[in-house]
Structures are given as structure tokens and as C-alpha cells.
């Protein structure tokens, strides 16, 4: 007998390392179950790719696990979210023509430099060209694998490929479209000139629909493979940045969402049309723009430290013990460049201030502090875009660390709340609930945030503020040379 009864929407989020599935009951705003499956990346030097077949394997395994607990008939709608900027090209039959190139790939630096000199990108796409976006990687493929581009019929985002597997539908939404740098939000169309600057044509851009739009139902073939009920409505969904904001209950400019996973993003709704130190994206719901500032290596820094130093207990356990501190050691988490406090794609991570007395526990504490303070810099960036916000909502895997949450509460002058299961997967479920009219947009914040927990400053506030000032000093020296 299955353990969970009720009527649920299913949110699926295909992240950089993990596929997460979340069952949400929209009437009560409760999460019934969260399951996840890791999937592999193909990393070789600056190359960072993923085989979409691995996404499909993870999807089937996740659903098989989920259906041991819940009847597939209890799922009334499916929403989607996924890693942004990933370049997946498919042919006319929807078959990938090569592995997907993720946002973490760093082979397109020269193409990014060339495109960054083209003012059309910021004039139309509202963002500066950096390697993390899709356009430079498309230009890299044109330069290095022209036959691959010639075989392709369209581009799909990661979450769009999941929807294709479930329904056969080929489309994307405005948030993922804007994340390519190839879409003009003022015309809501793929831009011929921007594609041409990359050496390609806008025919690679798929149809675009609203994040809450229904894009068909689960096909018979997908139902047979996954156990889902044929015809279950599947909604367009959003890129993980925009979905995370929805999944944090952010519906106005008074609240900032900090989504900390492999990378971390600080986000707020705004009416500005320029973000000089960060990026603008299209929100999944609502008007205006979504301002974002990033820390590229949040959870990635902790994972690197754990794998490299082999901490025992783990780096998270050491931090939770509450007895270790960095003792003057500073870690700058710029493994893939910096976006805050200012952009510098060339800088890399490092430890500063080491002395012979520093222990493994000090290194673990320094890594966690560096990740928190880099995230705090991103929060400060988006907070400066308008009136000072009142609240900060923490979501994502890194936010499960009590010590990391305390570091932010101790060093930011803003009310901090933790939403344990908030983020992109919940946002995907909320979008499906809104699209299926199980939830009104105006009720999203109250329904989501009822499970948020206040994080208050601790007795380490003074020590942590001093550590952040030290971090900011070294960060300025590294990034700006001053």
C-alpha cells in the first residue's frame, strides 16, 4: 500500500548535478515528498558537458522511486524548472546532435570577448555578454563544430528537453529565452541580428510560451516508460533562477531570494532596465524584470573542499559543530570567476592569511565563510537596485547548513528567513498549480512562506562581521587590484 494520499502537483527541477522531484499540495501549501537523483557531468579541462540520456535515466529512476509512495493518478499537473544557459541542440526528431554544454563550460572565452564588444547584446538583451550565457557557446560551436550546428533544428533548455520527453512538445519560456542573450524582451521574439553575430540563424529558437501555459499532456509512450498517467497536463515552466523566486514566495520588490546550490543567485523583482553589476531575467510570473547577482561557486566550493581535503566528519558537520573558526584564514570562492562585488572572469579562487597553526577545521570554516560572504555581496548588489528590501529568503541545498545561515544573519542588515524546501522545484510546482488554476497568483506568497523559519543573529556576530571585512578587503585586492 502506498504511503501518501491526496492530490498533488509535481515539480521537476533539473539542476547542474541533481534532478529533484517535489510533490506539493496547493490547497494547504504543504510538501508531501521530495526525491532526487544525481546525474553526471562530463568534465575535461574547461569543458563541462552533460549527456541528455543521463537526464532521462535520472527522470525514470526518480519517478519509479516516487511511485512506490504515491499513486500516479494523484498527480494532477506537472511543472518544470532547470539549469539555465545550457546549450542543447536537437534535430528534427528531437534527438540531441551532441552532449549539452552547460553554463559551467569555460571554452568560449574568446567568443565571449568578441561578442561583448557588440553593443546590440546589451541594447536588446539587456545584459552584458559573459561566458555563462548561451550565446558565446553557440558561437564556439559555429567556430569549432560547424557541422553540428548544421544538423541542428532547434535549441532547447534543460527543462524543455524533459518536457519534450514527457509530451513531445518543443518550446521554451521567456525566462530561459532571455538567458540565451538571443531573445529581445521588448519584442518577445528571437533576434535575427543577435543570432547572426554568433554565426547562426534565429530558426534555432523554439516557440516561446508563458511559464504557466499548458503545453500538452504526458504522451502514451512517456506514460509507458515512466508510470505517469497518460494525458497528465505538463506546463511550460521556467529557468531555475525565475522558478526559484516563485518557489521562495517572492512576489514584490521588498523581498530578496538567495538560492544557493552549486552556484548561488541573489534575486529581486525590479523595474530597472539595466543592472550594471549583474544580470536581468524575465520573471516566471509578474511584471518588470528579475535582477540577479551571482556567486558562481557556492556549493561547488564546499564540494571541492570536501573532495580535496577529505574532511572527516564532513565540511558541513565540522561547521555545524560550532567550535571551529577560520582563525584569520580567508577563502575567496572564485573558482569560475567573480560576478560580485564586480565582474572579473579571469580571477580564480584562493586562500589568504594562512599560517603554520591553521588546521583542517580552520580551512573548512574559511570555505564556508567565503561562500557566505560572496553570497552576501550578491545580496548587497541586488539590494542597491531601488529601496532597501526588508526580507531575505534563503533556499537551496547550501541553505541547509545552520552555520551558513547564521553567517548571513550575522553580517547582513536585513531580516533573514529559511525556507527548507523552497527553491526551483517548489517554484516549478507552484507554476503548474497556477497554470491549472489550483492556485491564484495573488496567493502564492502566503501559501509558500507559511513554512519559512526566522534566522536571528548569534553570539558570533562580532567575529563574523570582522571576518567579512577581512574577506571584502582581500576580495577587492584580487578582483580590482586595489
Short mmCIF file of C-alpha atoms in Angstrom, two decimals:
data_model
loop_
_atom_site.label_atom_id
_atom_site.label_comp_id
_atom_site.label_asym_id
_atom_site.label_seq_id
_atom_site.Cartn_x
_atom_site.Cartn_y
_atom_site.Cartn_z
CA UNK A 1 0.00 0.00 0.00
CA UNK A 2 1.32 3.44 -0.92
CA UNK A 3 2.13 5.80 1.95
CA UNK A 4 0.93 9.17 0.61
CA UNK A 5 -2.64 10.09 -0.23
CA UNK A 6 -4.03 13.30 -1.70
CA UNK A 7 -4.00 15.37 -4.86
CA UNK A 8 -0.64 16.89 -5.80
CA UNK A 9 1.23 18.88 -8.39
CA UNK A 10 4.68 17.56 -9.27
CA UNK A 11 7.59 19.97 -9.65
CA UNK A 12 10.64 18.68 -11.52
CA UNK A 13 13.90 20.65 -11.42
CA UNK A 14 16.88 19.51 -13.49
CA UNK A 15 19.85 21.18 -11.82
CA UNK A 16 23.55 21.09 -12.63
CA UNK A 17 24.16 17.95 -10.56
CA UNK A 18 20.75 16.70 -9.44
CA UNK A 19 17.23 16.12 -10.69
CA UNK A 20 14.74 16.89 -7.92
CA UNK A 21 11.08 15.93 -7.79
CA UNK A 22 8.70 17.58 -5.31
CA UNK A 23 5.07 16.75 -4.55
CA UNK A 24 3.13 19.83 -3.42
CA UNK A 25 -0.44 20.06 -2.16
CA UNK A 26 -1.57 23.53 -3.33
CA UNK A 27 -4.65 23.89 -1.12
CA UNK A 28 -2.67 23.60 2.11
CA UNK A 29 0.70 24.66 0.75
CA UNK A 30 2.36 21.52 2.09
CA UNK A 31 5.15 19.43 0.63
CA UNK A 32 4.38 15.72 0.76
CA UNK A 33 7.65 14.32 -0.54
CA UNK A 34 10.96 15.33 -2.12
CA UNK A 35 13.06 12.84 -4.05
CA UNK A 36 16.21 13.37 -6.07
CA UNK A 37 18.63 11.65 -8.40
CA UNK A 38 22.15 12.74 -9.26
CA UNK A 39 23.28 12.85 -12.87
CA UNK A 40 26.81 13.00 -14.26
CA UNK A 41 28.74 15.79 -15.92
CA UNK A 42 31.46 15.20 -18.48
CA UNK A 43 34.32 17.43 -17.32
CA UNK A 44 37.61 17.75 -19.19
CA UNK A 45 39.65 20.86 -18.51
CA UNK A 46 37.42 23.84 -19.29
CA UNK A 47 34.79 21.60 -20.90
CA UNK A 48 31.63 20.92 -18.87
CA UNK A 49 29.02 18.86 -20.72
CA UNK A 50 26.13 16.55 -19.88
CA UNK A 51 24.56 13.69 -21.81
CA UNK A 52 20.77 14.26 -22.02
CA UNK A 53 20.38 10.48 -21.84
CA UNK A 54 21.58 10.81 -18.26
CA UNK A 55 18.76 13.27 -17.57
CA UNK A 56 16.26 10.73 -18.91
CA UNK A 57 17.72 7.91 -16.81
CA UNK A 58 17.52 10.13 -13.72
CA UNK A 59 13.90 11.03 -14.54
CA UNK A 60 12.80 7.41 -14.88
CA UNK A 61 14.61 6.38 -11.70
CA UNK A 62 13.17 9.30 -9.71
CA UNK A 63 9.60 8.58 -10.82
CA UNK A 64 9.98 4.88 -10.11
CA UNK A 65 11.04 5.73 -6.56
CA UNK A 66 8.22 8.25 -6.17
CA UNK A 67 5.52 5.85 -7.34
CA UNK A 68 6.40 3.40 -4.59
CA UNK A 69 4.98 6.05 -2.25
CA UNK A 70 2.19 7.73 -4.21
CA UNK A 71 -0.39 6.72 -6.81
CA UNK A 72 0.47 8.33 -10.21
CA UNK A 73 -3.22 9.19 -10.56
CA UNK A 74 -2.87 11.59 -7.62
CA UNK A 75 -0.65 13.88 -9.72
CA UNK A 76 -2.90 16.48 -11.31
CA UNK A 77 -0.26 18.60 -13.06
CA UNK A 78 3.49 18.72 -13.74
CA UNK A 79 5.68 21.82 -13.66
CA UNK A 80 9.28 22.15 -14.80
CA UNK A 81 12.42 24.07 -13.95
CA UNK A 82 16.03 23.67 -14.95
CA UNK A 83 19.60 24.87 -15.15
CA UNK A 84 19.80 27.99 -17.30
CA UNK A 85 22.07 28.88 -20.25
CA UNK A 86 22.70 25.21 -21.13
CA UNK A 87 23.10 24.74 -24.88
CA UNK A 88 21.33 21.63 -26.12
CA UNK A 89 20.81 21.35 -29.87
CA UNK A 90 18.40 18.73 -31.23
CA UNK A 91 17.49 17.63 -34.75
CA UNK A 92 14.07 17.47 -36.40
CA UNK A 93 13.24 14.27 -34.50
CA UNK A 94 14.17 15.86 -31.16
CA UNK A 95 17.37 13.81 -30.89
CA UNK A 96 20.35 15.64 -29.40
CA UNK A 97 23.08 16.20 -32.00
CA UNK A 98 25.77 16.31 -29.31
CA UNK A 99 26.01 16.45 -25.49
CA UNK A 100 24.62 19.56 -23.82
CA UNK A 101 27.14 22.31 -22.98
CA UNK A 102 26.34 23.69 -19.53
CA UNK A 103 26.69 27.16 -18.05
CA UNK A 104 29.87 25.99 -16.25
CA UNK A 105 31.73 25.36 -19.52
CA UNK A 106 34.61 27.82 -19.99
CA UNK A 107 35.81 27.14 -23.54
CA UNK A 108 34.10 30.13 -25.14
CA UNK A 109 36.15 32.89 -23.51
CA UNK A 110 37.44 34.28 -26.81
CA UNK A 111 33.96 34.21 -28.35
CA UNK A 112 32.58 35.96 -25.27
CA UNK A 113 35.21 38.69 -25.60
CA UNK A 114 34.29 39.27 -29.24
CA UNK A 115 30.54 39.33 -28.61
CA UNK A 116 30.99 41.60 -25.58
CA UNK A 117 32.21 44.30 -27.95
CA UNK A 118 28.85 44.24 -29.77
CA UNK A 119 26.51 46.85 -28.19
CA UNK A 120 23.41 45.14 -29.63
CA UNK A 121 23.52 42.43 -26.96
CA UNK A 122 23.04 44.82 -24.07
CA UNK A 123 20.74 47.13 -26.05
CA UNK A 124 18.33 44.31 -26.91
CA UNK A 125 19.03 41.51 -24.45
CA UNK A 126 19.60 43.95 -21.52
CA UNK A 127 22.67 42.03 -20.36
CA UNK A 128 26.41 42.09 -20.85
CA UNK A 129 27.97 39.12 -22.59
CA UNK A 130 29.73 36.70 -20.23
CA UNK A 131 30.76 33.09 -20.71
CA UNK A 132 27.93 31.75 -18.56
CA UNK A 133 25.30 32.69 -21.16
CA UNK A 134 24.31 30.57 -24.15
CA UNK A 135 25.30 32.90 -27.00
CA UNK A 136 29.10 32.58 -26.63
CA UNK A 137 28.86 28.79 -26.62
CA UNK A 138 26.75 28.86 -29.76
CA UNK A 139 29.46 31.00 -31.37
CA UNK A 140 32.07 28.49 -30.11
CA UNK A 141 30.18 25.63 -31.75
CA UNK A 142 29.94 27.57 -35.01
CA UNK A 143 33.72 28.07 -34.90
CA UNK A 144 34.69 24.58 -33.76
CA UNK A 145 31.87 22.22 -34.76
CA UNK A 146 30.06 23.85 -37.71
CA UNK A 147 28.62 20.54 -38.92
CA UNK A 148 26.98 20.07 -35.50
CA UNK A 149 25.13 23.36 -35.84
CA UNK A 150 24.13 22.49 -39.41
CA UNK A 151 22.50 19.24 -38.20
CA UNK A 152 20.50 21.02 -35.50
CA UNK A 153 16.88 22.05 -35.91
CA UNK A 154 16.37 23.89 -32.63
CA UNK A 155 17.80 24.79 -29.22
CA UNK A 156 16.18 23.51 -26.03
CA UNK A 157 16.82 24.37 -22.40
CA UNK A 158 17.36 21.53 -19.95
CA UNK A 159 13.81 21.69 -18.56
CA UNK A 160 12.46 21.96 -22.11
CA UNK A 161 14.10 18.67 -23.01
CA UNK A 162 12.40 17.00 -20.03
CA UNK A 163 9.08 18.35 -21.27
CA UNK A 164 9.86 17.03 -24.76
CA UNK A 165 10.50 13.57 -23.28
CA UNK A 166 7.17 13.71 -21.45
CA UNK A 167 4.97 15.25 -24.16
CA UNK A 168 6.83 15.57 -27.46
CA UNK A 169 6.38 19.36 -27.19
CA UNK A 170 9.15 21.67 -28.43
CA UNK A 171 9.08 25.10 -26.77
CA UNK A 172 10.66 27.28 -24.12
CA UNK A 173 9.57 30.16 -21.89
CA UNK A 174 10.69 33.82 -21.66
CA UNK A 175 13.00 33.26 -18.68
CA UNK A 176 15.10 30.63 -20.43
CA UNK A 177 14.87 32.53 -23.73
CA UNK A 178 16.26 35.70 -22.15
CA UNK A 179 19.03 33.62 -20.56
CA UNK A 180 20.42 32.82 -24.02
CA UNK A 181 21.16 36.52 -24.87
CA UNK A 182 19.48 35.81 -28.21
CA UNK A 183 15.94 36.95 -27.38
CA UNK A 184 14.63 40.53 -27.31
CA UNK A 185 12.23 41.02 -24.37
CA UNK A 186 10.83 44.22 -25.89
CA UNK A 187 9.58 42.40 -28.99
CA UNK A 188 9.29 38.99 -27.28
CA UNK A 189 10.95 37.43 -30.32
CA UNK A 190 14.20 35.70 -31.19
CA UNK A 191 16.53 38.34 -32.61
CA UNK A 192 17.93 37.70 -36.10
CA UNK A 193 20.84 40.11 -35.59
CA UNK A 194 21.98 38.57 -32.31
CA UNK A 195 21.95 35.07 -33.80
CA UNK A 196 23.85 36.35 -36.83
CA UNK A 197 26.57 37.80 -34.60
CA UNK A 198 27.07 34.22 -33.34
CA UNK A 199 27.21 32.87 -36.89
CA UNK A 200 23.81 31.17 -36.70
CA UNK A 201 20.17 31.85 -37.61
CA UNK A 202 17.16 32.52 -35.41
CA UNK A 203 15.45 29.41 -36.78
CA UNK A 204 17.25 27.64 -33.93
CA UNK A 205 14.96 29.42 -31.47
CA UNK A 206 11.92 27.30 -30.46
CA UNK A 207 8.38 28.67 -29.89
CA UNK A 208 8.01 30.66 -26.67
CA UNK A 209 5.09 30.40 -24.25
CA UNK A 210 4.29 31.68 -20.76
CA UNK A 211 5.72 29.76 -17.82
CA UNK A 212 2.20 28.91 -16.59
CA UNK A 213 0.96 27.78 -20.02
CA UNK A 214 -0.11 24.17 -20.51
CA UNK A 215 2.00 22.54 -23.24
CA UNK A 216 0.17 19.25 -23.67
CA UNK A 217 -0.16 16.09 -21.67
CA UNK A 218 2.02 13.08 -20.91
CA UNK A 219 2.21 11.00 -24.08
CA UNK A 220 1.35 7.32 -24.26
CA UNK A 221 4.99 6.46 -24.88
CA UNK A 222 6.16 8.51 -21.88
CA UNK A 223 3.42 7.02 -19.70
CA UNK A 224 4.61 3.52 -20.53
CA UNK A 225 8.22 4.41 -19.71
CA UNK A 226 7.65 6.45 -16.57
CA UNK A 227 4.46 5.22 -14.93
CA UNK A 228 2.83 8.65 -15.21
CA UNK A 229 -0.81 8.73 -16.29
CA UNK A 230 -1.27 9.47 -19.96
CA UNK A 231 -2.68 12.95 -20.51
CA UNK A 232 -1.45 14.45 -17.20
CA UNK A 233 -1.07 18.18 -18.01
CA UNK A 234 2.53 19.42 -18.33
CA UNK A 235 3.24 23.15 -18.09
CA UNK A 236 5.90 25.22 -19.80
CA UNK A 237 7.90 26.01 -16.64
CA UNK A 238 10.83 28.36 -16.15
CA UNK A 239 14.58 28.56 -15.83
CA UNK A 240 15.78 27.76 -12.33
CA UNK A 241 16.51 31.40 -11.47
CA UNK A 242 12.96 32.58 -12.14
CA UNK A 243 11.43 29.40 -10.73
CA UNK A 244 13.42 29.75 -7.50
CA UNK A 245 11.96 33.19 -6.92
CA UNK A 246 8.44 31.78 -7.26
CA UNK A 247 9.43 28.88 -5.01
CA UNK A 248 10.62 31.38 -2.38
CA UNK A 249 7.25 33.13 -2.37
CA UNK A 250 8.76 36.37 -3.69
CA UNK A 251 6.01 38.47 -5.25
CA UNK A 252 7.21 42.05 -4.65
CA UNK A 253 10.39 44.13 -4.56
CA UNK A 254 10.58 44.16 -0.75
CA UNK A 255 12.00 40.64 -0.60
CA UNK A 256 15.24 39.17 -1.93
CA UNK A 257 15.64 35.46 -2.65
CA UNK A 258 19.06 33.84 -2.24
CA UNK A 259 19.11 30.46 -3.98
CA UNK A 260 22.32 28.66 -3.01
CA UNK A 261 23.11 25.43 -4.77
CA UNK A 262 26.16 24.54 -6.86
CA UNK A 263 26.12 28.23 -7.74
CA UNK A 264 24.19 30.88 -5.81
CA UNK A 265 21.93 33.63 -7.09
CA UNK A 266 20.54 36.63 -5.25
CA UNK A 267 17.36 37.89 -6.93
CA UNK A 268 14.69 40.56 -6.56
CA UNK A 269 11.88 41.94 -8.70
CA UNK A 270 12.60 45.38 -10.10
CA UNK A 271 11.52 47.92 -12.67
CA UNK A 272 15.08 48.80 -13.77
CA UNK A 273 16.15 48.06 -17.33
CA UNK A 274 19.88 47.99 -16.55
CA UNK A 275 21.83 46.10 -13.88
CA UNK A 276 25.40 47.43 -14.15
CA UNK A 277 26.96 44.75 -11.95
CA UNK A 278 24.66 41.80 -12.54
CA UNK A 279 22.01 40.44 -14.86
CA UNK A 280 18.34 40.86 -15.68
CA UNK A 281 15.98 37.98 -16.43
CA UNK A 282 12.34 37.63 -17.27
CA UNK A 283 10.23 36.66 -14.24
CA UNK A 284 8.15 33.49 -14.41
CA UNK A 285 5.13 35.48 -13.21
CA UNK A 286 4.55 39.20 -12.79
CA UNK A 287 5.71 42.38 -14.48
CA UNK A 288 9.08 44.10 -14.75
CA UNK A 289 12.39 42.31 -14.58
CA UNK A 290 14.17 39.96 -12.23
CA UNK A 291 17.56 41.32 -11.17
CA UNK A 292 20.17 38.71 -10.34
CA UNK A 293 23.69 38.74 -8.95
CA UNK A 294 25.67 35.51 -8.73
CA UNK A 295 28.29 33.65 -6.78
CA UNK A 296 29.41 31.07 -9.31
CA UNK A 297 30.94 28.56 -6.88
CA UNK A 298 28.85 28.27 -3.71
CA UNK A 299 28.09 24.61 -3.13
CA UNK A 300 30.78 23.89 -5.71
CA UNK A 301 33.40 25.33 -3.35
CA UNK A 302 32.23 23.20 -0.44
CA UNK A 303 32.15 20.09 -2.64
CA UNK A 304 35.67 20.80 -3.93
CA UNK A 305 36.98 21.29 -0.39
CA UNK A 306 35.34 18.08 0.83
CA UNK A 307 36.69 16.04 -2.08
CA UNK A 308 40.17 17.59 -1.89
CA UNK A 309 40.75 17.62 1.87
CA UNK A 310 38.65 14.57 2.69
CA UNK A 311 37.23 16.18 5.84
CA UNK A 312 36.06 13.68 8.45
CA UNK A 313 33.47 14.41 9.64
CA UNK A 314 32.33 16.30 6.54
CA UNK A 315 32.85 20.01 6.00
CA UNK A 316 29.19 20.53 6.90
CA UNK A 317 29.50 18.52 10.12
CA UNK A 318 32.56 20.50 11.16
CA UNK A 319 30.67 23.75 10.61
CA UNK A 320 27.63 22.51 12.49
CA UNK A 321 29.80 21.66 15.48
CA UNK A 322 30.06 25.37 16.20
CA UNK A 323 33.56 25.16 17.72
CA UNK A 324 35.70 25.84 14.65
CA UNK A 325 36.51 29.23 13.14
CA UNK A 326 38.66 30.40 10.27
CA UNK A 327 41.13 31.96 12.76
CA UNK A 328 42.11 34.68 10.30
CA UNK A 329 42.19 32.42 7.23
CA UNK A 330 40.22 33.76 4.24
CA UNK A 331 38.87 31.80 1.28
CA UNK A 332 37.86 33.64 -1.91
CA UNK A 333 35.43 31.31 -3.75
CA UNK A 334 36.09 32.48 -7.32
CA UNK A 335 36.81 29.12 -8.96
CA UNK A 336 34.96 30.23 -12.11
CA UNK A 337 35.48 33.99 -11.88
CA UNK A 338 33.57 36.64 -9.95
CA UNK A 339 30.30 38.44 -10.56
CA UNK A 340 30.07 40.28 -7.22
CA UNK A 341 31.20 42.67 -5.87
CA UNK A 342 32.25 43.21 -9.50
CA UNK A 343 32.77 41.12 -12.63
CA UNK A 344 36.12 39.53 -13.38
CA UNK A 345 36.00 36.30 -15.37
CA UNK A 346 39.79 35.88 -15.12
CA UNK A 347 40.18 35.65 -11.32
CA UNK A 348 40.32 32.31 -9.57
CA UNK A 349 39.85 31.08 -6.03
CA UNK A 350 42.44 31.04 -3.30
CA UNK A 351 43.24 31.03 0.42
CA UNK A 352 44.89 34.03 2.03
CA UNK A 353 46.29 34.62 5.50
CA UNK A 354 47.46 31.06 6.16
CA UNK A 355 49.91 30.48 9.00
CA UNK A 356 51.51 27.30 10.41
CA UNK A 357 48.88 26.94 13.12
CA UNK A 358 45.89 26.62 10.81
CA UNK A 359 44.17 23.25 10.99
CA UNK A 360 41.85 21.34 8.66
CA UNK A 361 38.94 22.66 10.72
CA UNK A 362 40.10 26.24 10.06
CA UNK A 363 40.17 25.55 6.32
CA UNK A 364 36.65 24.09 6.49
CA UNK A 365 35.38 27.15 8.36
CA UNK A 366 37.12 29.50 5.92
CA UNK A 367 35.45 27.84 2.94
CA UNK A 368 32.01 28.14 4.48
CA UNK A 369 32.66 31.78 5.43
CA UNK A 370 33.93 32.62 1.95
CA UNK A 371 30.86 31.12 0.33
CA UNK A 372 28.54 33.02 2.71
CA UNK A 373 30.33 36.35 2.27
CA UNK A 374 30.39 36.01 -1.51
CA UNK A 375 26.64 35.36 -1.38
CA UNK A 376 26.24 38.41 0.90
CA UNK A 377 28.00 40.52 -1.75
CA UNK A 378 25.43 39.32 -4.29
CA UNK A 379 22.58 40.22 -1.91
CA UNK A 380 24.04 43.70 -1.49
CA UNK A 381 24.22 44.15 -5.27
CA UNK A 382 20.54 43.49 -5.91
CA UNK A 383 19.51 45.34 -2.73
CA UNK A 384 21.02 48.51 -4.20
CA UNK A 385 18.57 48.44 -7.14
CA UNK A 386 15.84 50.52 -5.55
CA UNK A 387 14.58 50.84 -1.99
CA UNK A 388 16.31 48.71 0.62
CA UNK A 389 14.44 45.38 0.83
CA UNK A 390 13.07 44.20 4.14
CA UNK A 391 13.47 40.43 3.94
CA UNK A 392 15.86 37.79 2.63
CA UNK A 393 14.58 34.28 1.90
CA UNK A 394 17.21 31.51 1.84
CA UNK A 395 16.62 28.44 -0.31
CA UNK A 396 18.75 25.78 -1.98
CA UNK A 397 20.95 22.95 -0.78
CA UNK A 398 23.62 25.10 0.86
CA UNK A 399 20.96 26.80 3.00
CA UNK A 400 20.54 23.53 4.92
CA UNK A 401 23.71 24.46 6.80
CA UNK A 402 22.83 26.19 10.06
CA UNK A 403 26.26 27.80 10.28
CA UNK A 404 25.99 29.21 6.74
CA UNK A 405 22.57 30.69 7.57
CA UNK A 406 23.98 32.21 10.77
CA UNK A 407 26.82 33.84 8.84
CA UNK A 408 24.31 35.68 6.65
CA UNK A 409 22.08 36.70 9.55
CA UNK A 410 25.16 37.94 11.44
CA UNK A 411 26.58 40.06 8.61
CA UNK A 412 23.58 41.38 6.63
CA UNK A 413 21.34 44.17 7.94
CA UNK A 414 18.12 42.53 6.79
CA UNK A 415 15.61 40.06 8.22
CA UNK A 416 16.63 36.54 7.20
CA UNK A 417 14.27 33.57 6.75
CA UNK A 418 14.97 29.98 5.74
CA UNK A 419 12.54 28.06 3.56
CA UNK A 420 13.72 24.44 3.93
CA UNK A 421 12.23 23.06 0.72
CA UNK A 422 11.86 26.31 -1.17
CA UNK A 423 13.52 26.93 -4.49
CA UNK A 424 13.28 25.84 -8.07
CA UNK A 425 11.46 22.51 -7.65
CA UNK A 426 8.79 24.13 -5.48
CA UNK A 427 8.62 27.01 -7.95
CA UNK A 428 8.01 24.54 -10.76
CA UNK A 429 5.15 23.00 -8.77
CA UNK A 430 3.68 26.42 -7.95
CA UNK A 431 3.76 27.41 -11.63
CA UNK A 432 1.87 24.22 -12.52
CA UNK A 433 -0.65 24.95 -9.76
CA UNK A 434 -1.20 28.48 -11.08
CA UNK A 435 -1.45 27.23 -14.66
CA UNK A 436 -4.00 24.58 -13.72
CA UNK A 437 -5.99 27.17 -11.68
CA UNK A 438 -5.43 25.26 -8.44
CA UNK A 439 -3.82 28.43 -7.03
CA UNK A 440 -4.20 32.15 -7.70
CA UNK A 441 -1.05 34.19 -8.32
CA UNK A 442 -2.02 36.57 -5.53
CA UNK A 443 -1.98 33.71 -3.02
CA UNK A 444 1.50 32.41 -3.87
CA UNK A 445 3.45 34.30 -1.19
CA UNK A 446 1.20 33.42 1.71
CA UNK A 447 0.88 29.77 0.68
CA UNK A 448 4.63 29.27 0.21
CA UNK A 449 6.10 31.32 3.07
CA UNK A 450 3.98 29.82 5.83
CA UNK A 451 6.74 27.25 6.41
CA UNK A 452 9.65 29.76 6.49
CA UNK A 453 11.78 29.97 9.66
CA UNK A 454 13.33 33.22 11.01
CA UNK A 455 17.14 33.22 11.35
CA UNK A 456 18.39 35.59 14.06
CA UNK A 457 21.94 36.84 14.76
CA UNK A 458 24.03 34.74 17.13
CA UNK A 459 26.75 35.39 19.70
CA UNK A 460 29.35 35.08 16.87
CA UNK A 461 28.01 38.23 15.16
CA UNK A 462 31.01 40.40 16.03
CA UNK A 463 33.55 37.79 14.97
CA UNK A 464 31.67 37.13 11.72
CA UNK A 465 31.43 40.81 10.82
CA UNK A 466 35.18 41.14 11.32
CA UNK A 467 35.75 38.08 9.11
CA UNK A 468 33.56 39.59 6.39
CA UNK A 469 35.51 42.87 6.47
CA UNK A 470 38.70 40.87 6.01
CA UNK A 471 37.07 38.95 3.15
CA UNK A 472 35.98 42.18 1.44
CA UNK A 473 39.49 43.62 1.72
CA UNK A 474 41.15 40.61 0.09
CA UNK A 475 38.35 40.31 -2.46
CA UNK A 476 38.89 43.90 -3.60
CA UNK A 477 42.63 43.31 -3.91
CA UNK A 478 42.11 40.20 -6.04
CA UNK A 479 39.27 41.37 -8.28
CA UNK A 480 40.07 45.04 -8.70
CA UNK A 481 43.76 45.15 -7.86
CA UNK A 482 43.10 47.76 -5.17
#
